[in-house]
Backbone as CSV, one residue per row, in Angstrom:
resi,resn,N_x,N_y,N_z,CA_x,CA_y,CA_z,C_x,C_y,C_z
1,UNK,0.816,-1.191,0.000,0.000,0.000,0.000,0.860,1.255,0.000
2,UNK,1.992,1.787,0.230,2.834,2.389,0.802,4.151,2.134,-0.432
3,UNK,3.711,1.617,-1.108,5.236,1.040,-2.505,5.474,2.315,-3.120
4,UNK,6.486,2.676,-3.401,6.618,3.924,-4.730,6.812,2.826,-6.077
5,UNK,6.312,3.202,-6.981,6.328,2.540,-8.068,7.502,3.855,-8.834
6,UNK,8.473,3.054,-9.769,9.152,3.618,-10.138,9.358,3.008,-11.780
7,UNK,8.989,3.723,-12.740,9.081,3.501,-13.787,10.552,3.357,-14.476
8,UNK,10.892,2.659,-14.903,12.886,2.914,-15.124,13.142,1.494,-16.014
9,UNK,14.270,2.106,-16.749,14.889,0.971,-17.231,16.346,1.020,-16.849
10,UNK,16.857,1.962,-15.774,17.944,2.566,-15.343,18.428,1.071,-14.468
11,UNK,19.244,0.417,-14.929,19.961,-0.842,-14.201,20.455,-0.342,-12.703
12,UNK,21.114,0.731,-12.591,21.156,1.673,-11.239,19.944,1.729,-10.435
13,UNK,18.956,1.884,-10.930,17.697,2.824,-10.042,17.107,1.027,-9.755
14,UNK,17.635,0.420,-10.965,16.556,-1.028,-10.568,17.063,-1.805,-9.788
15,UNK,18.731,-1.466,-9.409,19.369,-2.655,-8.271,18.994,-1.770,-6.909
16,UNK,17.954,-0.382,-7.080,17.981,-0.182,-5.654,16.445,-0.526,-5.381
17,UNK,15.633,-1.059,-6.436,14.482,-1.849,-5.847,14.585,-2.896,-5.348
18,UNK,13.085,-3.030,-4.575,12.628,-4.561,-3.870,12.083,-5.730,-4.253
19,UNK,11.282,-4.994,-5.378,9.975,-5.730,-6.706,10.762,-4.959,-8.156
20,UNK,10.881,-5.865,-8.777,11.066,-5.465,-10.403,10.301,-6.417,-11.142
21,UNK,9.314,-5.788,-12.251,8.732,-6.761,-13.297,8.536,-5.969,-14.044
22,UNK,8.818,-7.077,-15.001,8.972,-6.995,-16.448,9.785,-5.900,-17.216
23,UNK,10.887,-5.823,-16.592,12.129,-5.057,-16.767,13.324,-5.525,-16.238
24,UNK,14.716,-5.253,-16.477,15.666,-6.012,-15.999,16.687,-6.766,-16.158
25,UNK,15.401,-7.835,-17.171,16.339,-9.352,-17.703,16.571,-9.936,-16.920
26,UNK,15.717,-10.089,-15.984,16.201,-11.116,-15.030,15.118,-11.558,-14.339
27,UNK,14.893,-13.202,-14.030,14.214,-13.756,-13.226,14.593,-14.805,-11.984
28,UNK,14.289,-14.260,-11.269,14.527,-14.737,-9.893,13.622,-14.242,-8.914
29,UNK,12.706,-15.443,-8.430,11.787,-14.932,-7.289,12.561,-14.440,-6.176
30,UNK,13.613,-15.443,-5.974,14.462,-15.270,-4.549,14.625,-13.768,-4.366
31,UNK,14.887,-13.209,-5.270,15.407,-11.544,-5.548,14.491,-10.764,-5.508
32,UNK,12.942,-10.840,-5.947,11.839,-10.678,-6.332,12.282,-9.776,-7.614
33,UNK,12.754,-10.594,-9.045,12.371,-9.882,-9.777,11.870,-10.942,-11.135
34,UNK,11.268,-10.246,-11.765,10.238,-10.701,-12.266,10.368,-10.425,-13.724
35,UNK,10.827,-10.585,-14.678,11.071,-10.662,-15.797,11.291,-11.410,-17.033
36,UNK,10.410,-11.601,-18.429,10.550,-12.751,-19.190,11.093,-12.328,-20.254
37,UNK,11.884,-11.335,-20.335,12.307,-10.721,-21.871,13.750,-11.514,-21.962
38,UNK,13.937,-12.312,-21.578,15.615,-13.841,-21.635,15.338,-14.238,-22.839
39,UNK,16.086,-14.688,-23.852,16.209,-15.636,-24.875,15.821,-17.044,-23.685
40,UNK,16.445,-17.068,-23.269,16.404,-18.136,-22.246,15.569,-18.382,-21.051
41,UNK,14.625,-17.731,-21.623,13.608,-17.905,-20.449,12.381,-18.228,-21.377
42,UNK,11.870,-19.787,-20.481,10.967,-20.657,-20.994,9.959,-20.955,-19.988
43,UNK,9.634,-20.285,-19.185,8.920,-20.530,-18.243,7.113,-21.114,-18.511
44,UNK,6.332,-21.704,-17.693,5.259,-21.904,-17.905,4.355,-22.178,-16.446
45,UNK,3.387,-22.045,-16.321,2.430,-22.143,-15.241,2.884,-23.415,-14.921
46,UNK,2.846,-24.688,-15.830,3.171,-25.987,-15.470,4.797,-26.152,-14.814
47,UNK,5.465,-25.276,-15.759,7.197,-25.622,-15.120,7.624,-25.412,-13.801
48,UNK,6.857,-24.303,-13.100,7.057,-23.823,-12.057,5.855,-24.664,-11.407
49,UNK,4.510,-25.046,-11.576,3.717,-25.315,-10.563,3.402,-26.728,-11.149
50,UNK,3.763,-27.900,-11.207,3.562,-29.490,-11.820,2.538,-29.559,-11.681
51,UNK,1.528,-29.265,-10.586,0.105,-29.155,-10.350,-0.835,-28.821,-11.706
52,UNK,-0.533,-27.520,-12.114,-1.096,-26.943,-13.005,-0.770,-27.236,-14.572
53,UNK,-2.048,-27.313,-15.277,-1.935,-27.630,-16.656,-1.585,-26.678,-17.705
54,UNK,-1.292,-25.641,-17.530,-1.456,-24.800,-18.528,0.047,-24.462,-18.798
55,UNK,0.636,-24.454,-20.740,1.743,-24.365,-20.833,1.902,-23.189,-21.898
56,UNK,1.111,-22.131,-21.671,1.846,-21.098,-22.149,2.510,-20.600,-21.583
57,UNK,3.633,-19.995,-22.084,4.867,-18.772,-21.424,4.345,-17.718,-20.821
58,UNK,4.769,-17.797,-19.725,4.559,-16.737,-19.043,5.090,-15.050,-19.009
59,UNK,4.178,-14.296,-19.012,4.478,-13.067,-19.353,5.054,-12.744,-17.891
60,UNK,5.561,-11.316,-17.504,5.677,-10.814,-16.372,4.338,-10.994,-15.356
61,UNK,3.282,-10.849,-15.817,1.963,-10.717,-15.047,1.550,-12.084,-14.804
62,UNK,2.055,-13.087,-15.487,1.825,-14.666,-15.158,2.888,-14.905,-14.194
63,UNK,3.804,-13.951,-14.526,5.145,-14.370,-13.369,4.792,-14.557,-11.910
64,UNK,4.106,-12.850,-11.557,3.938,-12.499,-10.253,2.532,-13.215,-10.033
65,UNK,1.951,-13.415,-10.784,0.577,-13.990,-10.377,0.759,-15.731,-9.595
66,UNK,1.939,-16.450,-10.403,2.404,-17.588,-10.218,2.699,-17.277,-8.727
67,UNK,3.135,-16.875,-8.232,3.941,-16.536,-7.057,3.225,-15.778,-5.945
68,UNK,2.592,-14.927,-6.385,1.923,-14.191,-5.532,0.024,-14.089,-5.606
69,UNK,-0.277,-14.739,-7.033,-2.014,-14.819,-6.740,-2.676,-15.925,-5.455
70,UNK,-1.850,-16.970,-4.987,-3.093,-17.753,-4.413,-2.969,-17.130,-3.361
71,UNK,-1.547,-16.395,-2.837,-1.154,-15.708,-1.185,-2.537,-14.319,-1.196
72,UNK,-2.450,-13.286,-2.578,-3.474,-12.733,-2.438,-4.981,-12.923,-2.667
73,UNK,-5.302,-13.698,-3.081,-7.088,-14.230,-2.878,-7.217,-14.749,-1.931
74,UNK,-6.028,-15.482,-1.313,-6.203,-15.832,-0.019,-6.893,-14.929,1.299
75,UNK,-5.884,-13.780,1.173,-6.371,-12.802,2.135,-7.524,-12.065,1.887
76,UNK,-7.648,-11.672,0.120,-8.874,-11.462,-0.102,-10.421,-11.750,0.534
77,UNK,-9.790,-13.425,0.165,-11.318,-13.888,0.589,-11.327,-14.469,1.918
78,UNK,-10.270,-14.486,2.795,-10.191,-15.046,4.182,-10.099,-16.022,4.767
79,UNK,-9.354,-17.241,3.358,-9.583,-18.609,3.320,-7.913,-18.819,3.379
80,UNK,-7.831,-20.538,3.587,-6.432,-20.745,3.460,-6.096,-21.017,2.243
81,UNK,-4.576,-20.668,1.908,-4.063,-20.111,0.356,-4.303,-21.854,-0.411
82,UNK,-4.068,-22.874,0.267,-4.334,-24.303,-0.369,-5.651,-24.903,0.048
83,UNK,-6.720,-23.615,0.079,-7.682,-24.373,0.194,-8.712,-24.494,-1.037
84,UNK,-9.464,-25.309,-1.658,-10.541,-25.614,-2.238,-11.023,-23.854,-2.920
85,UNK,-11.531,-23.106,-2.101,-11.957,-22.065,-2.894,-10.895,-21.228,-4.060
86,UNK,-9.988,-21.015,-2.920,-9.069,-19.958,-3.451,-7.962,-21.081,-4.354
87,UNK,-8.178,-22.116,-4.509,-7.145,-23.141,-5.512,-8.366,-22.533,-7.025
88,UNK,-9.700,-23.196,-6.698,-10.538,-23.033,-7.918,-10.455,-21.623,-8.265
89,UNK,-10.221,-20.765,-7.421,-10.486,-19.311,-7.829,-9.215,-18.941,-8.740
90,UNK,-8.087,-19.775,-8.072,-6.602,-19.212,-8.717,-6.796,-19.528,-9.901
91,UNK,-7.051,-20.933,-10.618,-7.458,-21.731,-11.499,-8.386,-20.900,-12.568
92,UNK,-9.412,-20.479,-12.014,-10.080,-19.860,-13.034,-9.701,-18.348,-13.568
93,UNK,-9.515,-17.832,-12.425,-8.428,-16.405,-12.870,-7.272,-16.452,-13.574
94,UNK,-6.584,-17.747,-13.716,-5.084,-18.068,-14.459,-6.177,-18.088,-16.146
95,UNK,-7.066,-19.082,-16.062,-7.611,-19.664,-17.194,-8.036,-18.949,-18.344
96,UNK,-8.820,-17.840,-17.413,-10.234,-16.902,-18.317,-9.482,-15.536,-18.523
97,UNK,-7.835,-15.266,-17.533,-7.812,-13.763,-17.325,-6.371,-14.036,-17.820
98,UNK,-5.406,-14.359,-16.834,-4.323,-14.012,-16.902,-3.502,-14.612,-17.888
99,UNK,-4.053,-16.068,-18.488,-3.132,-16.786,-19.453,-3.491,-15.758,-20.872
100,UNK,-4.444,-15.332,-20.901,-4.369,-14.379,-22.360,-3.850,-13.214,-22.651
101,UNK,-3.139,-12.442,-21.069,-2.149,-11.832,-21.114,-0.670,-12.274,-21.492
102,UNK,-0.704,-13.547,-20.899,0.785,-14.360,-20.444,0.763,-14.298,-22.188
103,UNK,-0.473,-15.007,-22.803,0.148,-15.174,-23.961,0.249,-14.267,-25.339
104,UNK,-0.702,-12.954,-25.081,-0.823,-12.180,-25.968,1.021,-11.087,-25.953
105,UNK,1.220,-11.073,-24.542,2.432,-10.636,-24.700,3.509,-11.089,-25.336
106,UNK,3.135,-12.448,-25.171,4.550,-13.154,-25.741,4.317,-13.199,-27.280
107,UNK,3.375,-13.039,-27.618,3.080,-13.317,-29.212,2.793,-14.460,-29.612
108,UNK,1.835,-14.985,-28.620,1.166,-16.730,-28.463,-0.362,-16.416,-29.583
109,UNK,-0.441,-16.870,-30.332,-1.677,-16.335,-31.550,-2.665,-17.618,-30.433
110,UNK,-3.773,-17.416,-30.379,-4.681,-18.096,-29.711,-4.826,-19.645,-30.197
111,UNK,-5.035,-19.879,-31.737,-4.854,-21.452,-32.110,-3.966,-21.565,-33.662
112,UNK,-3.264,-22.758,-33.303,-3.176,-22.988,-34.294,-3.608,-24.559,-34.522
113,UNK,-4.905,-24.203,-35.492,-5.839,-25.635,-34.965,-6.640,-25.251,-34.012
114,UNK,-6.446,-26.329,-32.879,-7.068,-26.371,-31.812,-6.880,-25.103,-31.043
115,UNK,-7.834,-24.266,-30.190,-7.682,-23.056,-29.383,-6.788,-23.441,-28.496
116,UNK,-5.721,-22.634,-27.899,-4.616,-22.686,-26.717,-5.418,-22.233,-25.936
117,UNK,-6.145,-21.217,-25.859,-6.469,-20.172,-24.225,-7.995,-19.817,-25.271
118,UNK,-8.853,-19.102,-24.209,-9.798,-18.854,-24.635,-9.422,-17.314,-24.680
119,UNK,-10.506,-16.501,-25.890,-10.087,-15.059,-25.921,-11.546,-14.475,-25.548
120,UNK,-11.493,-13.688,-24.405,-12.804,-13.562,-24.028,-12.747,-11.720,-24.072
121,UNK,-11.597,-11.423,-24.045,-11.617,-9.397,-24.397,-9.953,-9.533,-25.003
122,UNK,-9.781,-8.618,-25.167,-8.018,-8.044,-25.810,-7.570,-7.224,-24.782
123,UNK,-6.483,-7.302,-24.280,-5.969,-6.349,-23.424,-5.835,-5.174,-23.897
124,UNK,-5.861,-4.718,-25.296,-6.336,-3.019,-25.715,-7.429,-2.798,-25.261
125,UNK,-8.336,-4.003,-25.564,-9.732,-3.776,-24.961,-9.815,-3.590,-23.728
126,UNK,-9.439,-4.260,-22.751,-9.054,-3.800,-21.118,-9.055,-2.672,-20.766
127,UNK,-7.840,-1.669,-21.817,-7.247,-0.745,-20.979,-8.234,0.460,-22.124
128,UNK,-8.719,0.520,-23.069,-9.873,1.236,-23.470,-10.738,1.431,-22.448
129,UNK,-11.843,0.211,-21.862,-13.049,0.825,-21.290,-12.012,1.170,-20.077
130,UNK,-10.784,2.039,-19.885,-10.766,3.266,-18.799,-10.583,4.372,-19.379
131,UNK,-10.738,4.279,-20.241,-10.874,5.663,-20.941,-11.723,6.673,-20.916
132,UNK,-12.354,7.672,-20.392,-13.190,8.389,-20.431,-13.995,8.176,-21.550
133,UNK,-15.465,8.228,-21.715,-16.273,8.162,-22.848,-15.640,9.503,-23.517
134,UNK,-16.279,9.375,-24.811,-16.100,10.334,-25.727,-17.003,11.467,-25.005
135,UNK,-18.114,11.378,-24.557,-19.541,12.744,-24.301,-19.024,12.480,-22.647
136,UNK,-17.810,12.028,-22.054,-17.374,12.398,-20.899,-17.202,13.789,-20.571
137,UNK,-17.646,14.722,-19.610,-17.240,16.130,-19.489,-15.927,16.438,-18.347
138,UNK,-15.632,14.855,-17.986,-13.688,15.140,-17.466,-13.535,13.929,-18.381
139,UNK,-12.071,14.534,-19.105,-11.502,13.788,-20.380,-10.330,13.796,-19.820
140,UNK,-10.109,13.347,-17.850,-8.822,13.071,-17.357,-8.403,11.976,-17.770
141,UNK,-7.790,11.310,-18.714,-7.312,9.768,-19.196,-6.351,9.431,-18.118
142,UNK,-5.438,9.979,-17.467,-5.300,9.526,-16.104,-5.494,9.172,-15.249
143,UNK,-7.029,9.555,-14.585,-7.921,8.812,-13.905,-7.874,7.407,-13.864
144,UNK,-8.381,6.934,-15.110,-8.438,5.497,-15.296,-7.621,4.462,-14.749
């Protein structure tokens, strides 16, 4: 609640953060940083979690979600992080939300053939409806 978010690609300014994603070049939870732009980075929901089925590459936002979504729905919803709700909840939020980020970033085309992920909005589409309407009378696009 209390984080400064710091926009940078400054290798200086980023070894004096705590959290880095999706900047860097580098992945390592231990470190907390969070980054898939590696030639060499092959990561997948399944590689990191054997549990889980899903093998698209993970974007930065699949990164931290891997790591940090079941700890936060947990507290969200007031349940324990391996329990029944918040497993199905992680599950369906990876499924319907976050794998079509993981994969639209990476440049994962939805099928070839058979569908990989389901496409249920576009992340342009996402970040549009915050846009002030057009017959909006504050046209703060910052807001959003």
């Amino acid at each position: 609640q209390d984080a400064e978010i710091v926009r940078t690609r400054d290798p200086q300014r980023l070894a004096g953060c705590d959290v880095v994603v999706d900047v860097g070049g580098e992945y390592d939870p231990g470190r907390h940083r969070y980054d898939h732009h590696q030639r060499s980075f092959a990561e997948s929901m399944r590689s990191l979690r054997p549990d889980k089925p899903w093998s698209t590459k993970l974007s930065s936002a699949g990164l931290v979600y891997c790591h940090f979504g079941a700890q936060i729905l947990a507290g969200l919803l007031g349940q324990p992080e391996d329990g029944p709700v918040v497993t199905a909840l992680y599950d369906k939020l990876y499924e319907n939300f976050v794998e079509e980020i993981d994969a639209m970033d990476n440049g994962i085309a939805p099928a070839a053939g058979e569908p990989r992920y389901a496409l249920s909005t576009t992340l342009s589409a996402r970040v549009g409806h915050l846009n002030p309407r057009w017959n909006d009378p504050d046209q703060d696009t910052e807001v959003g």
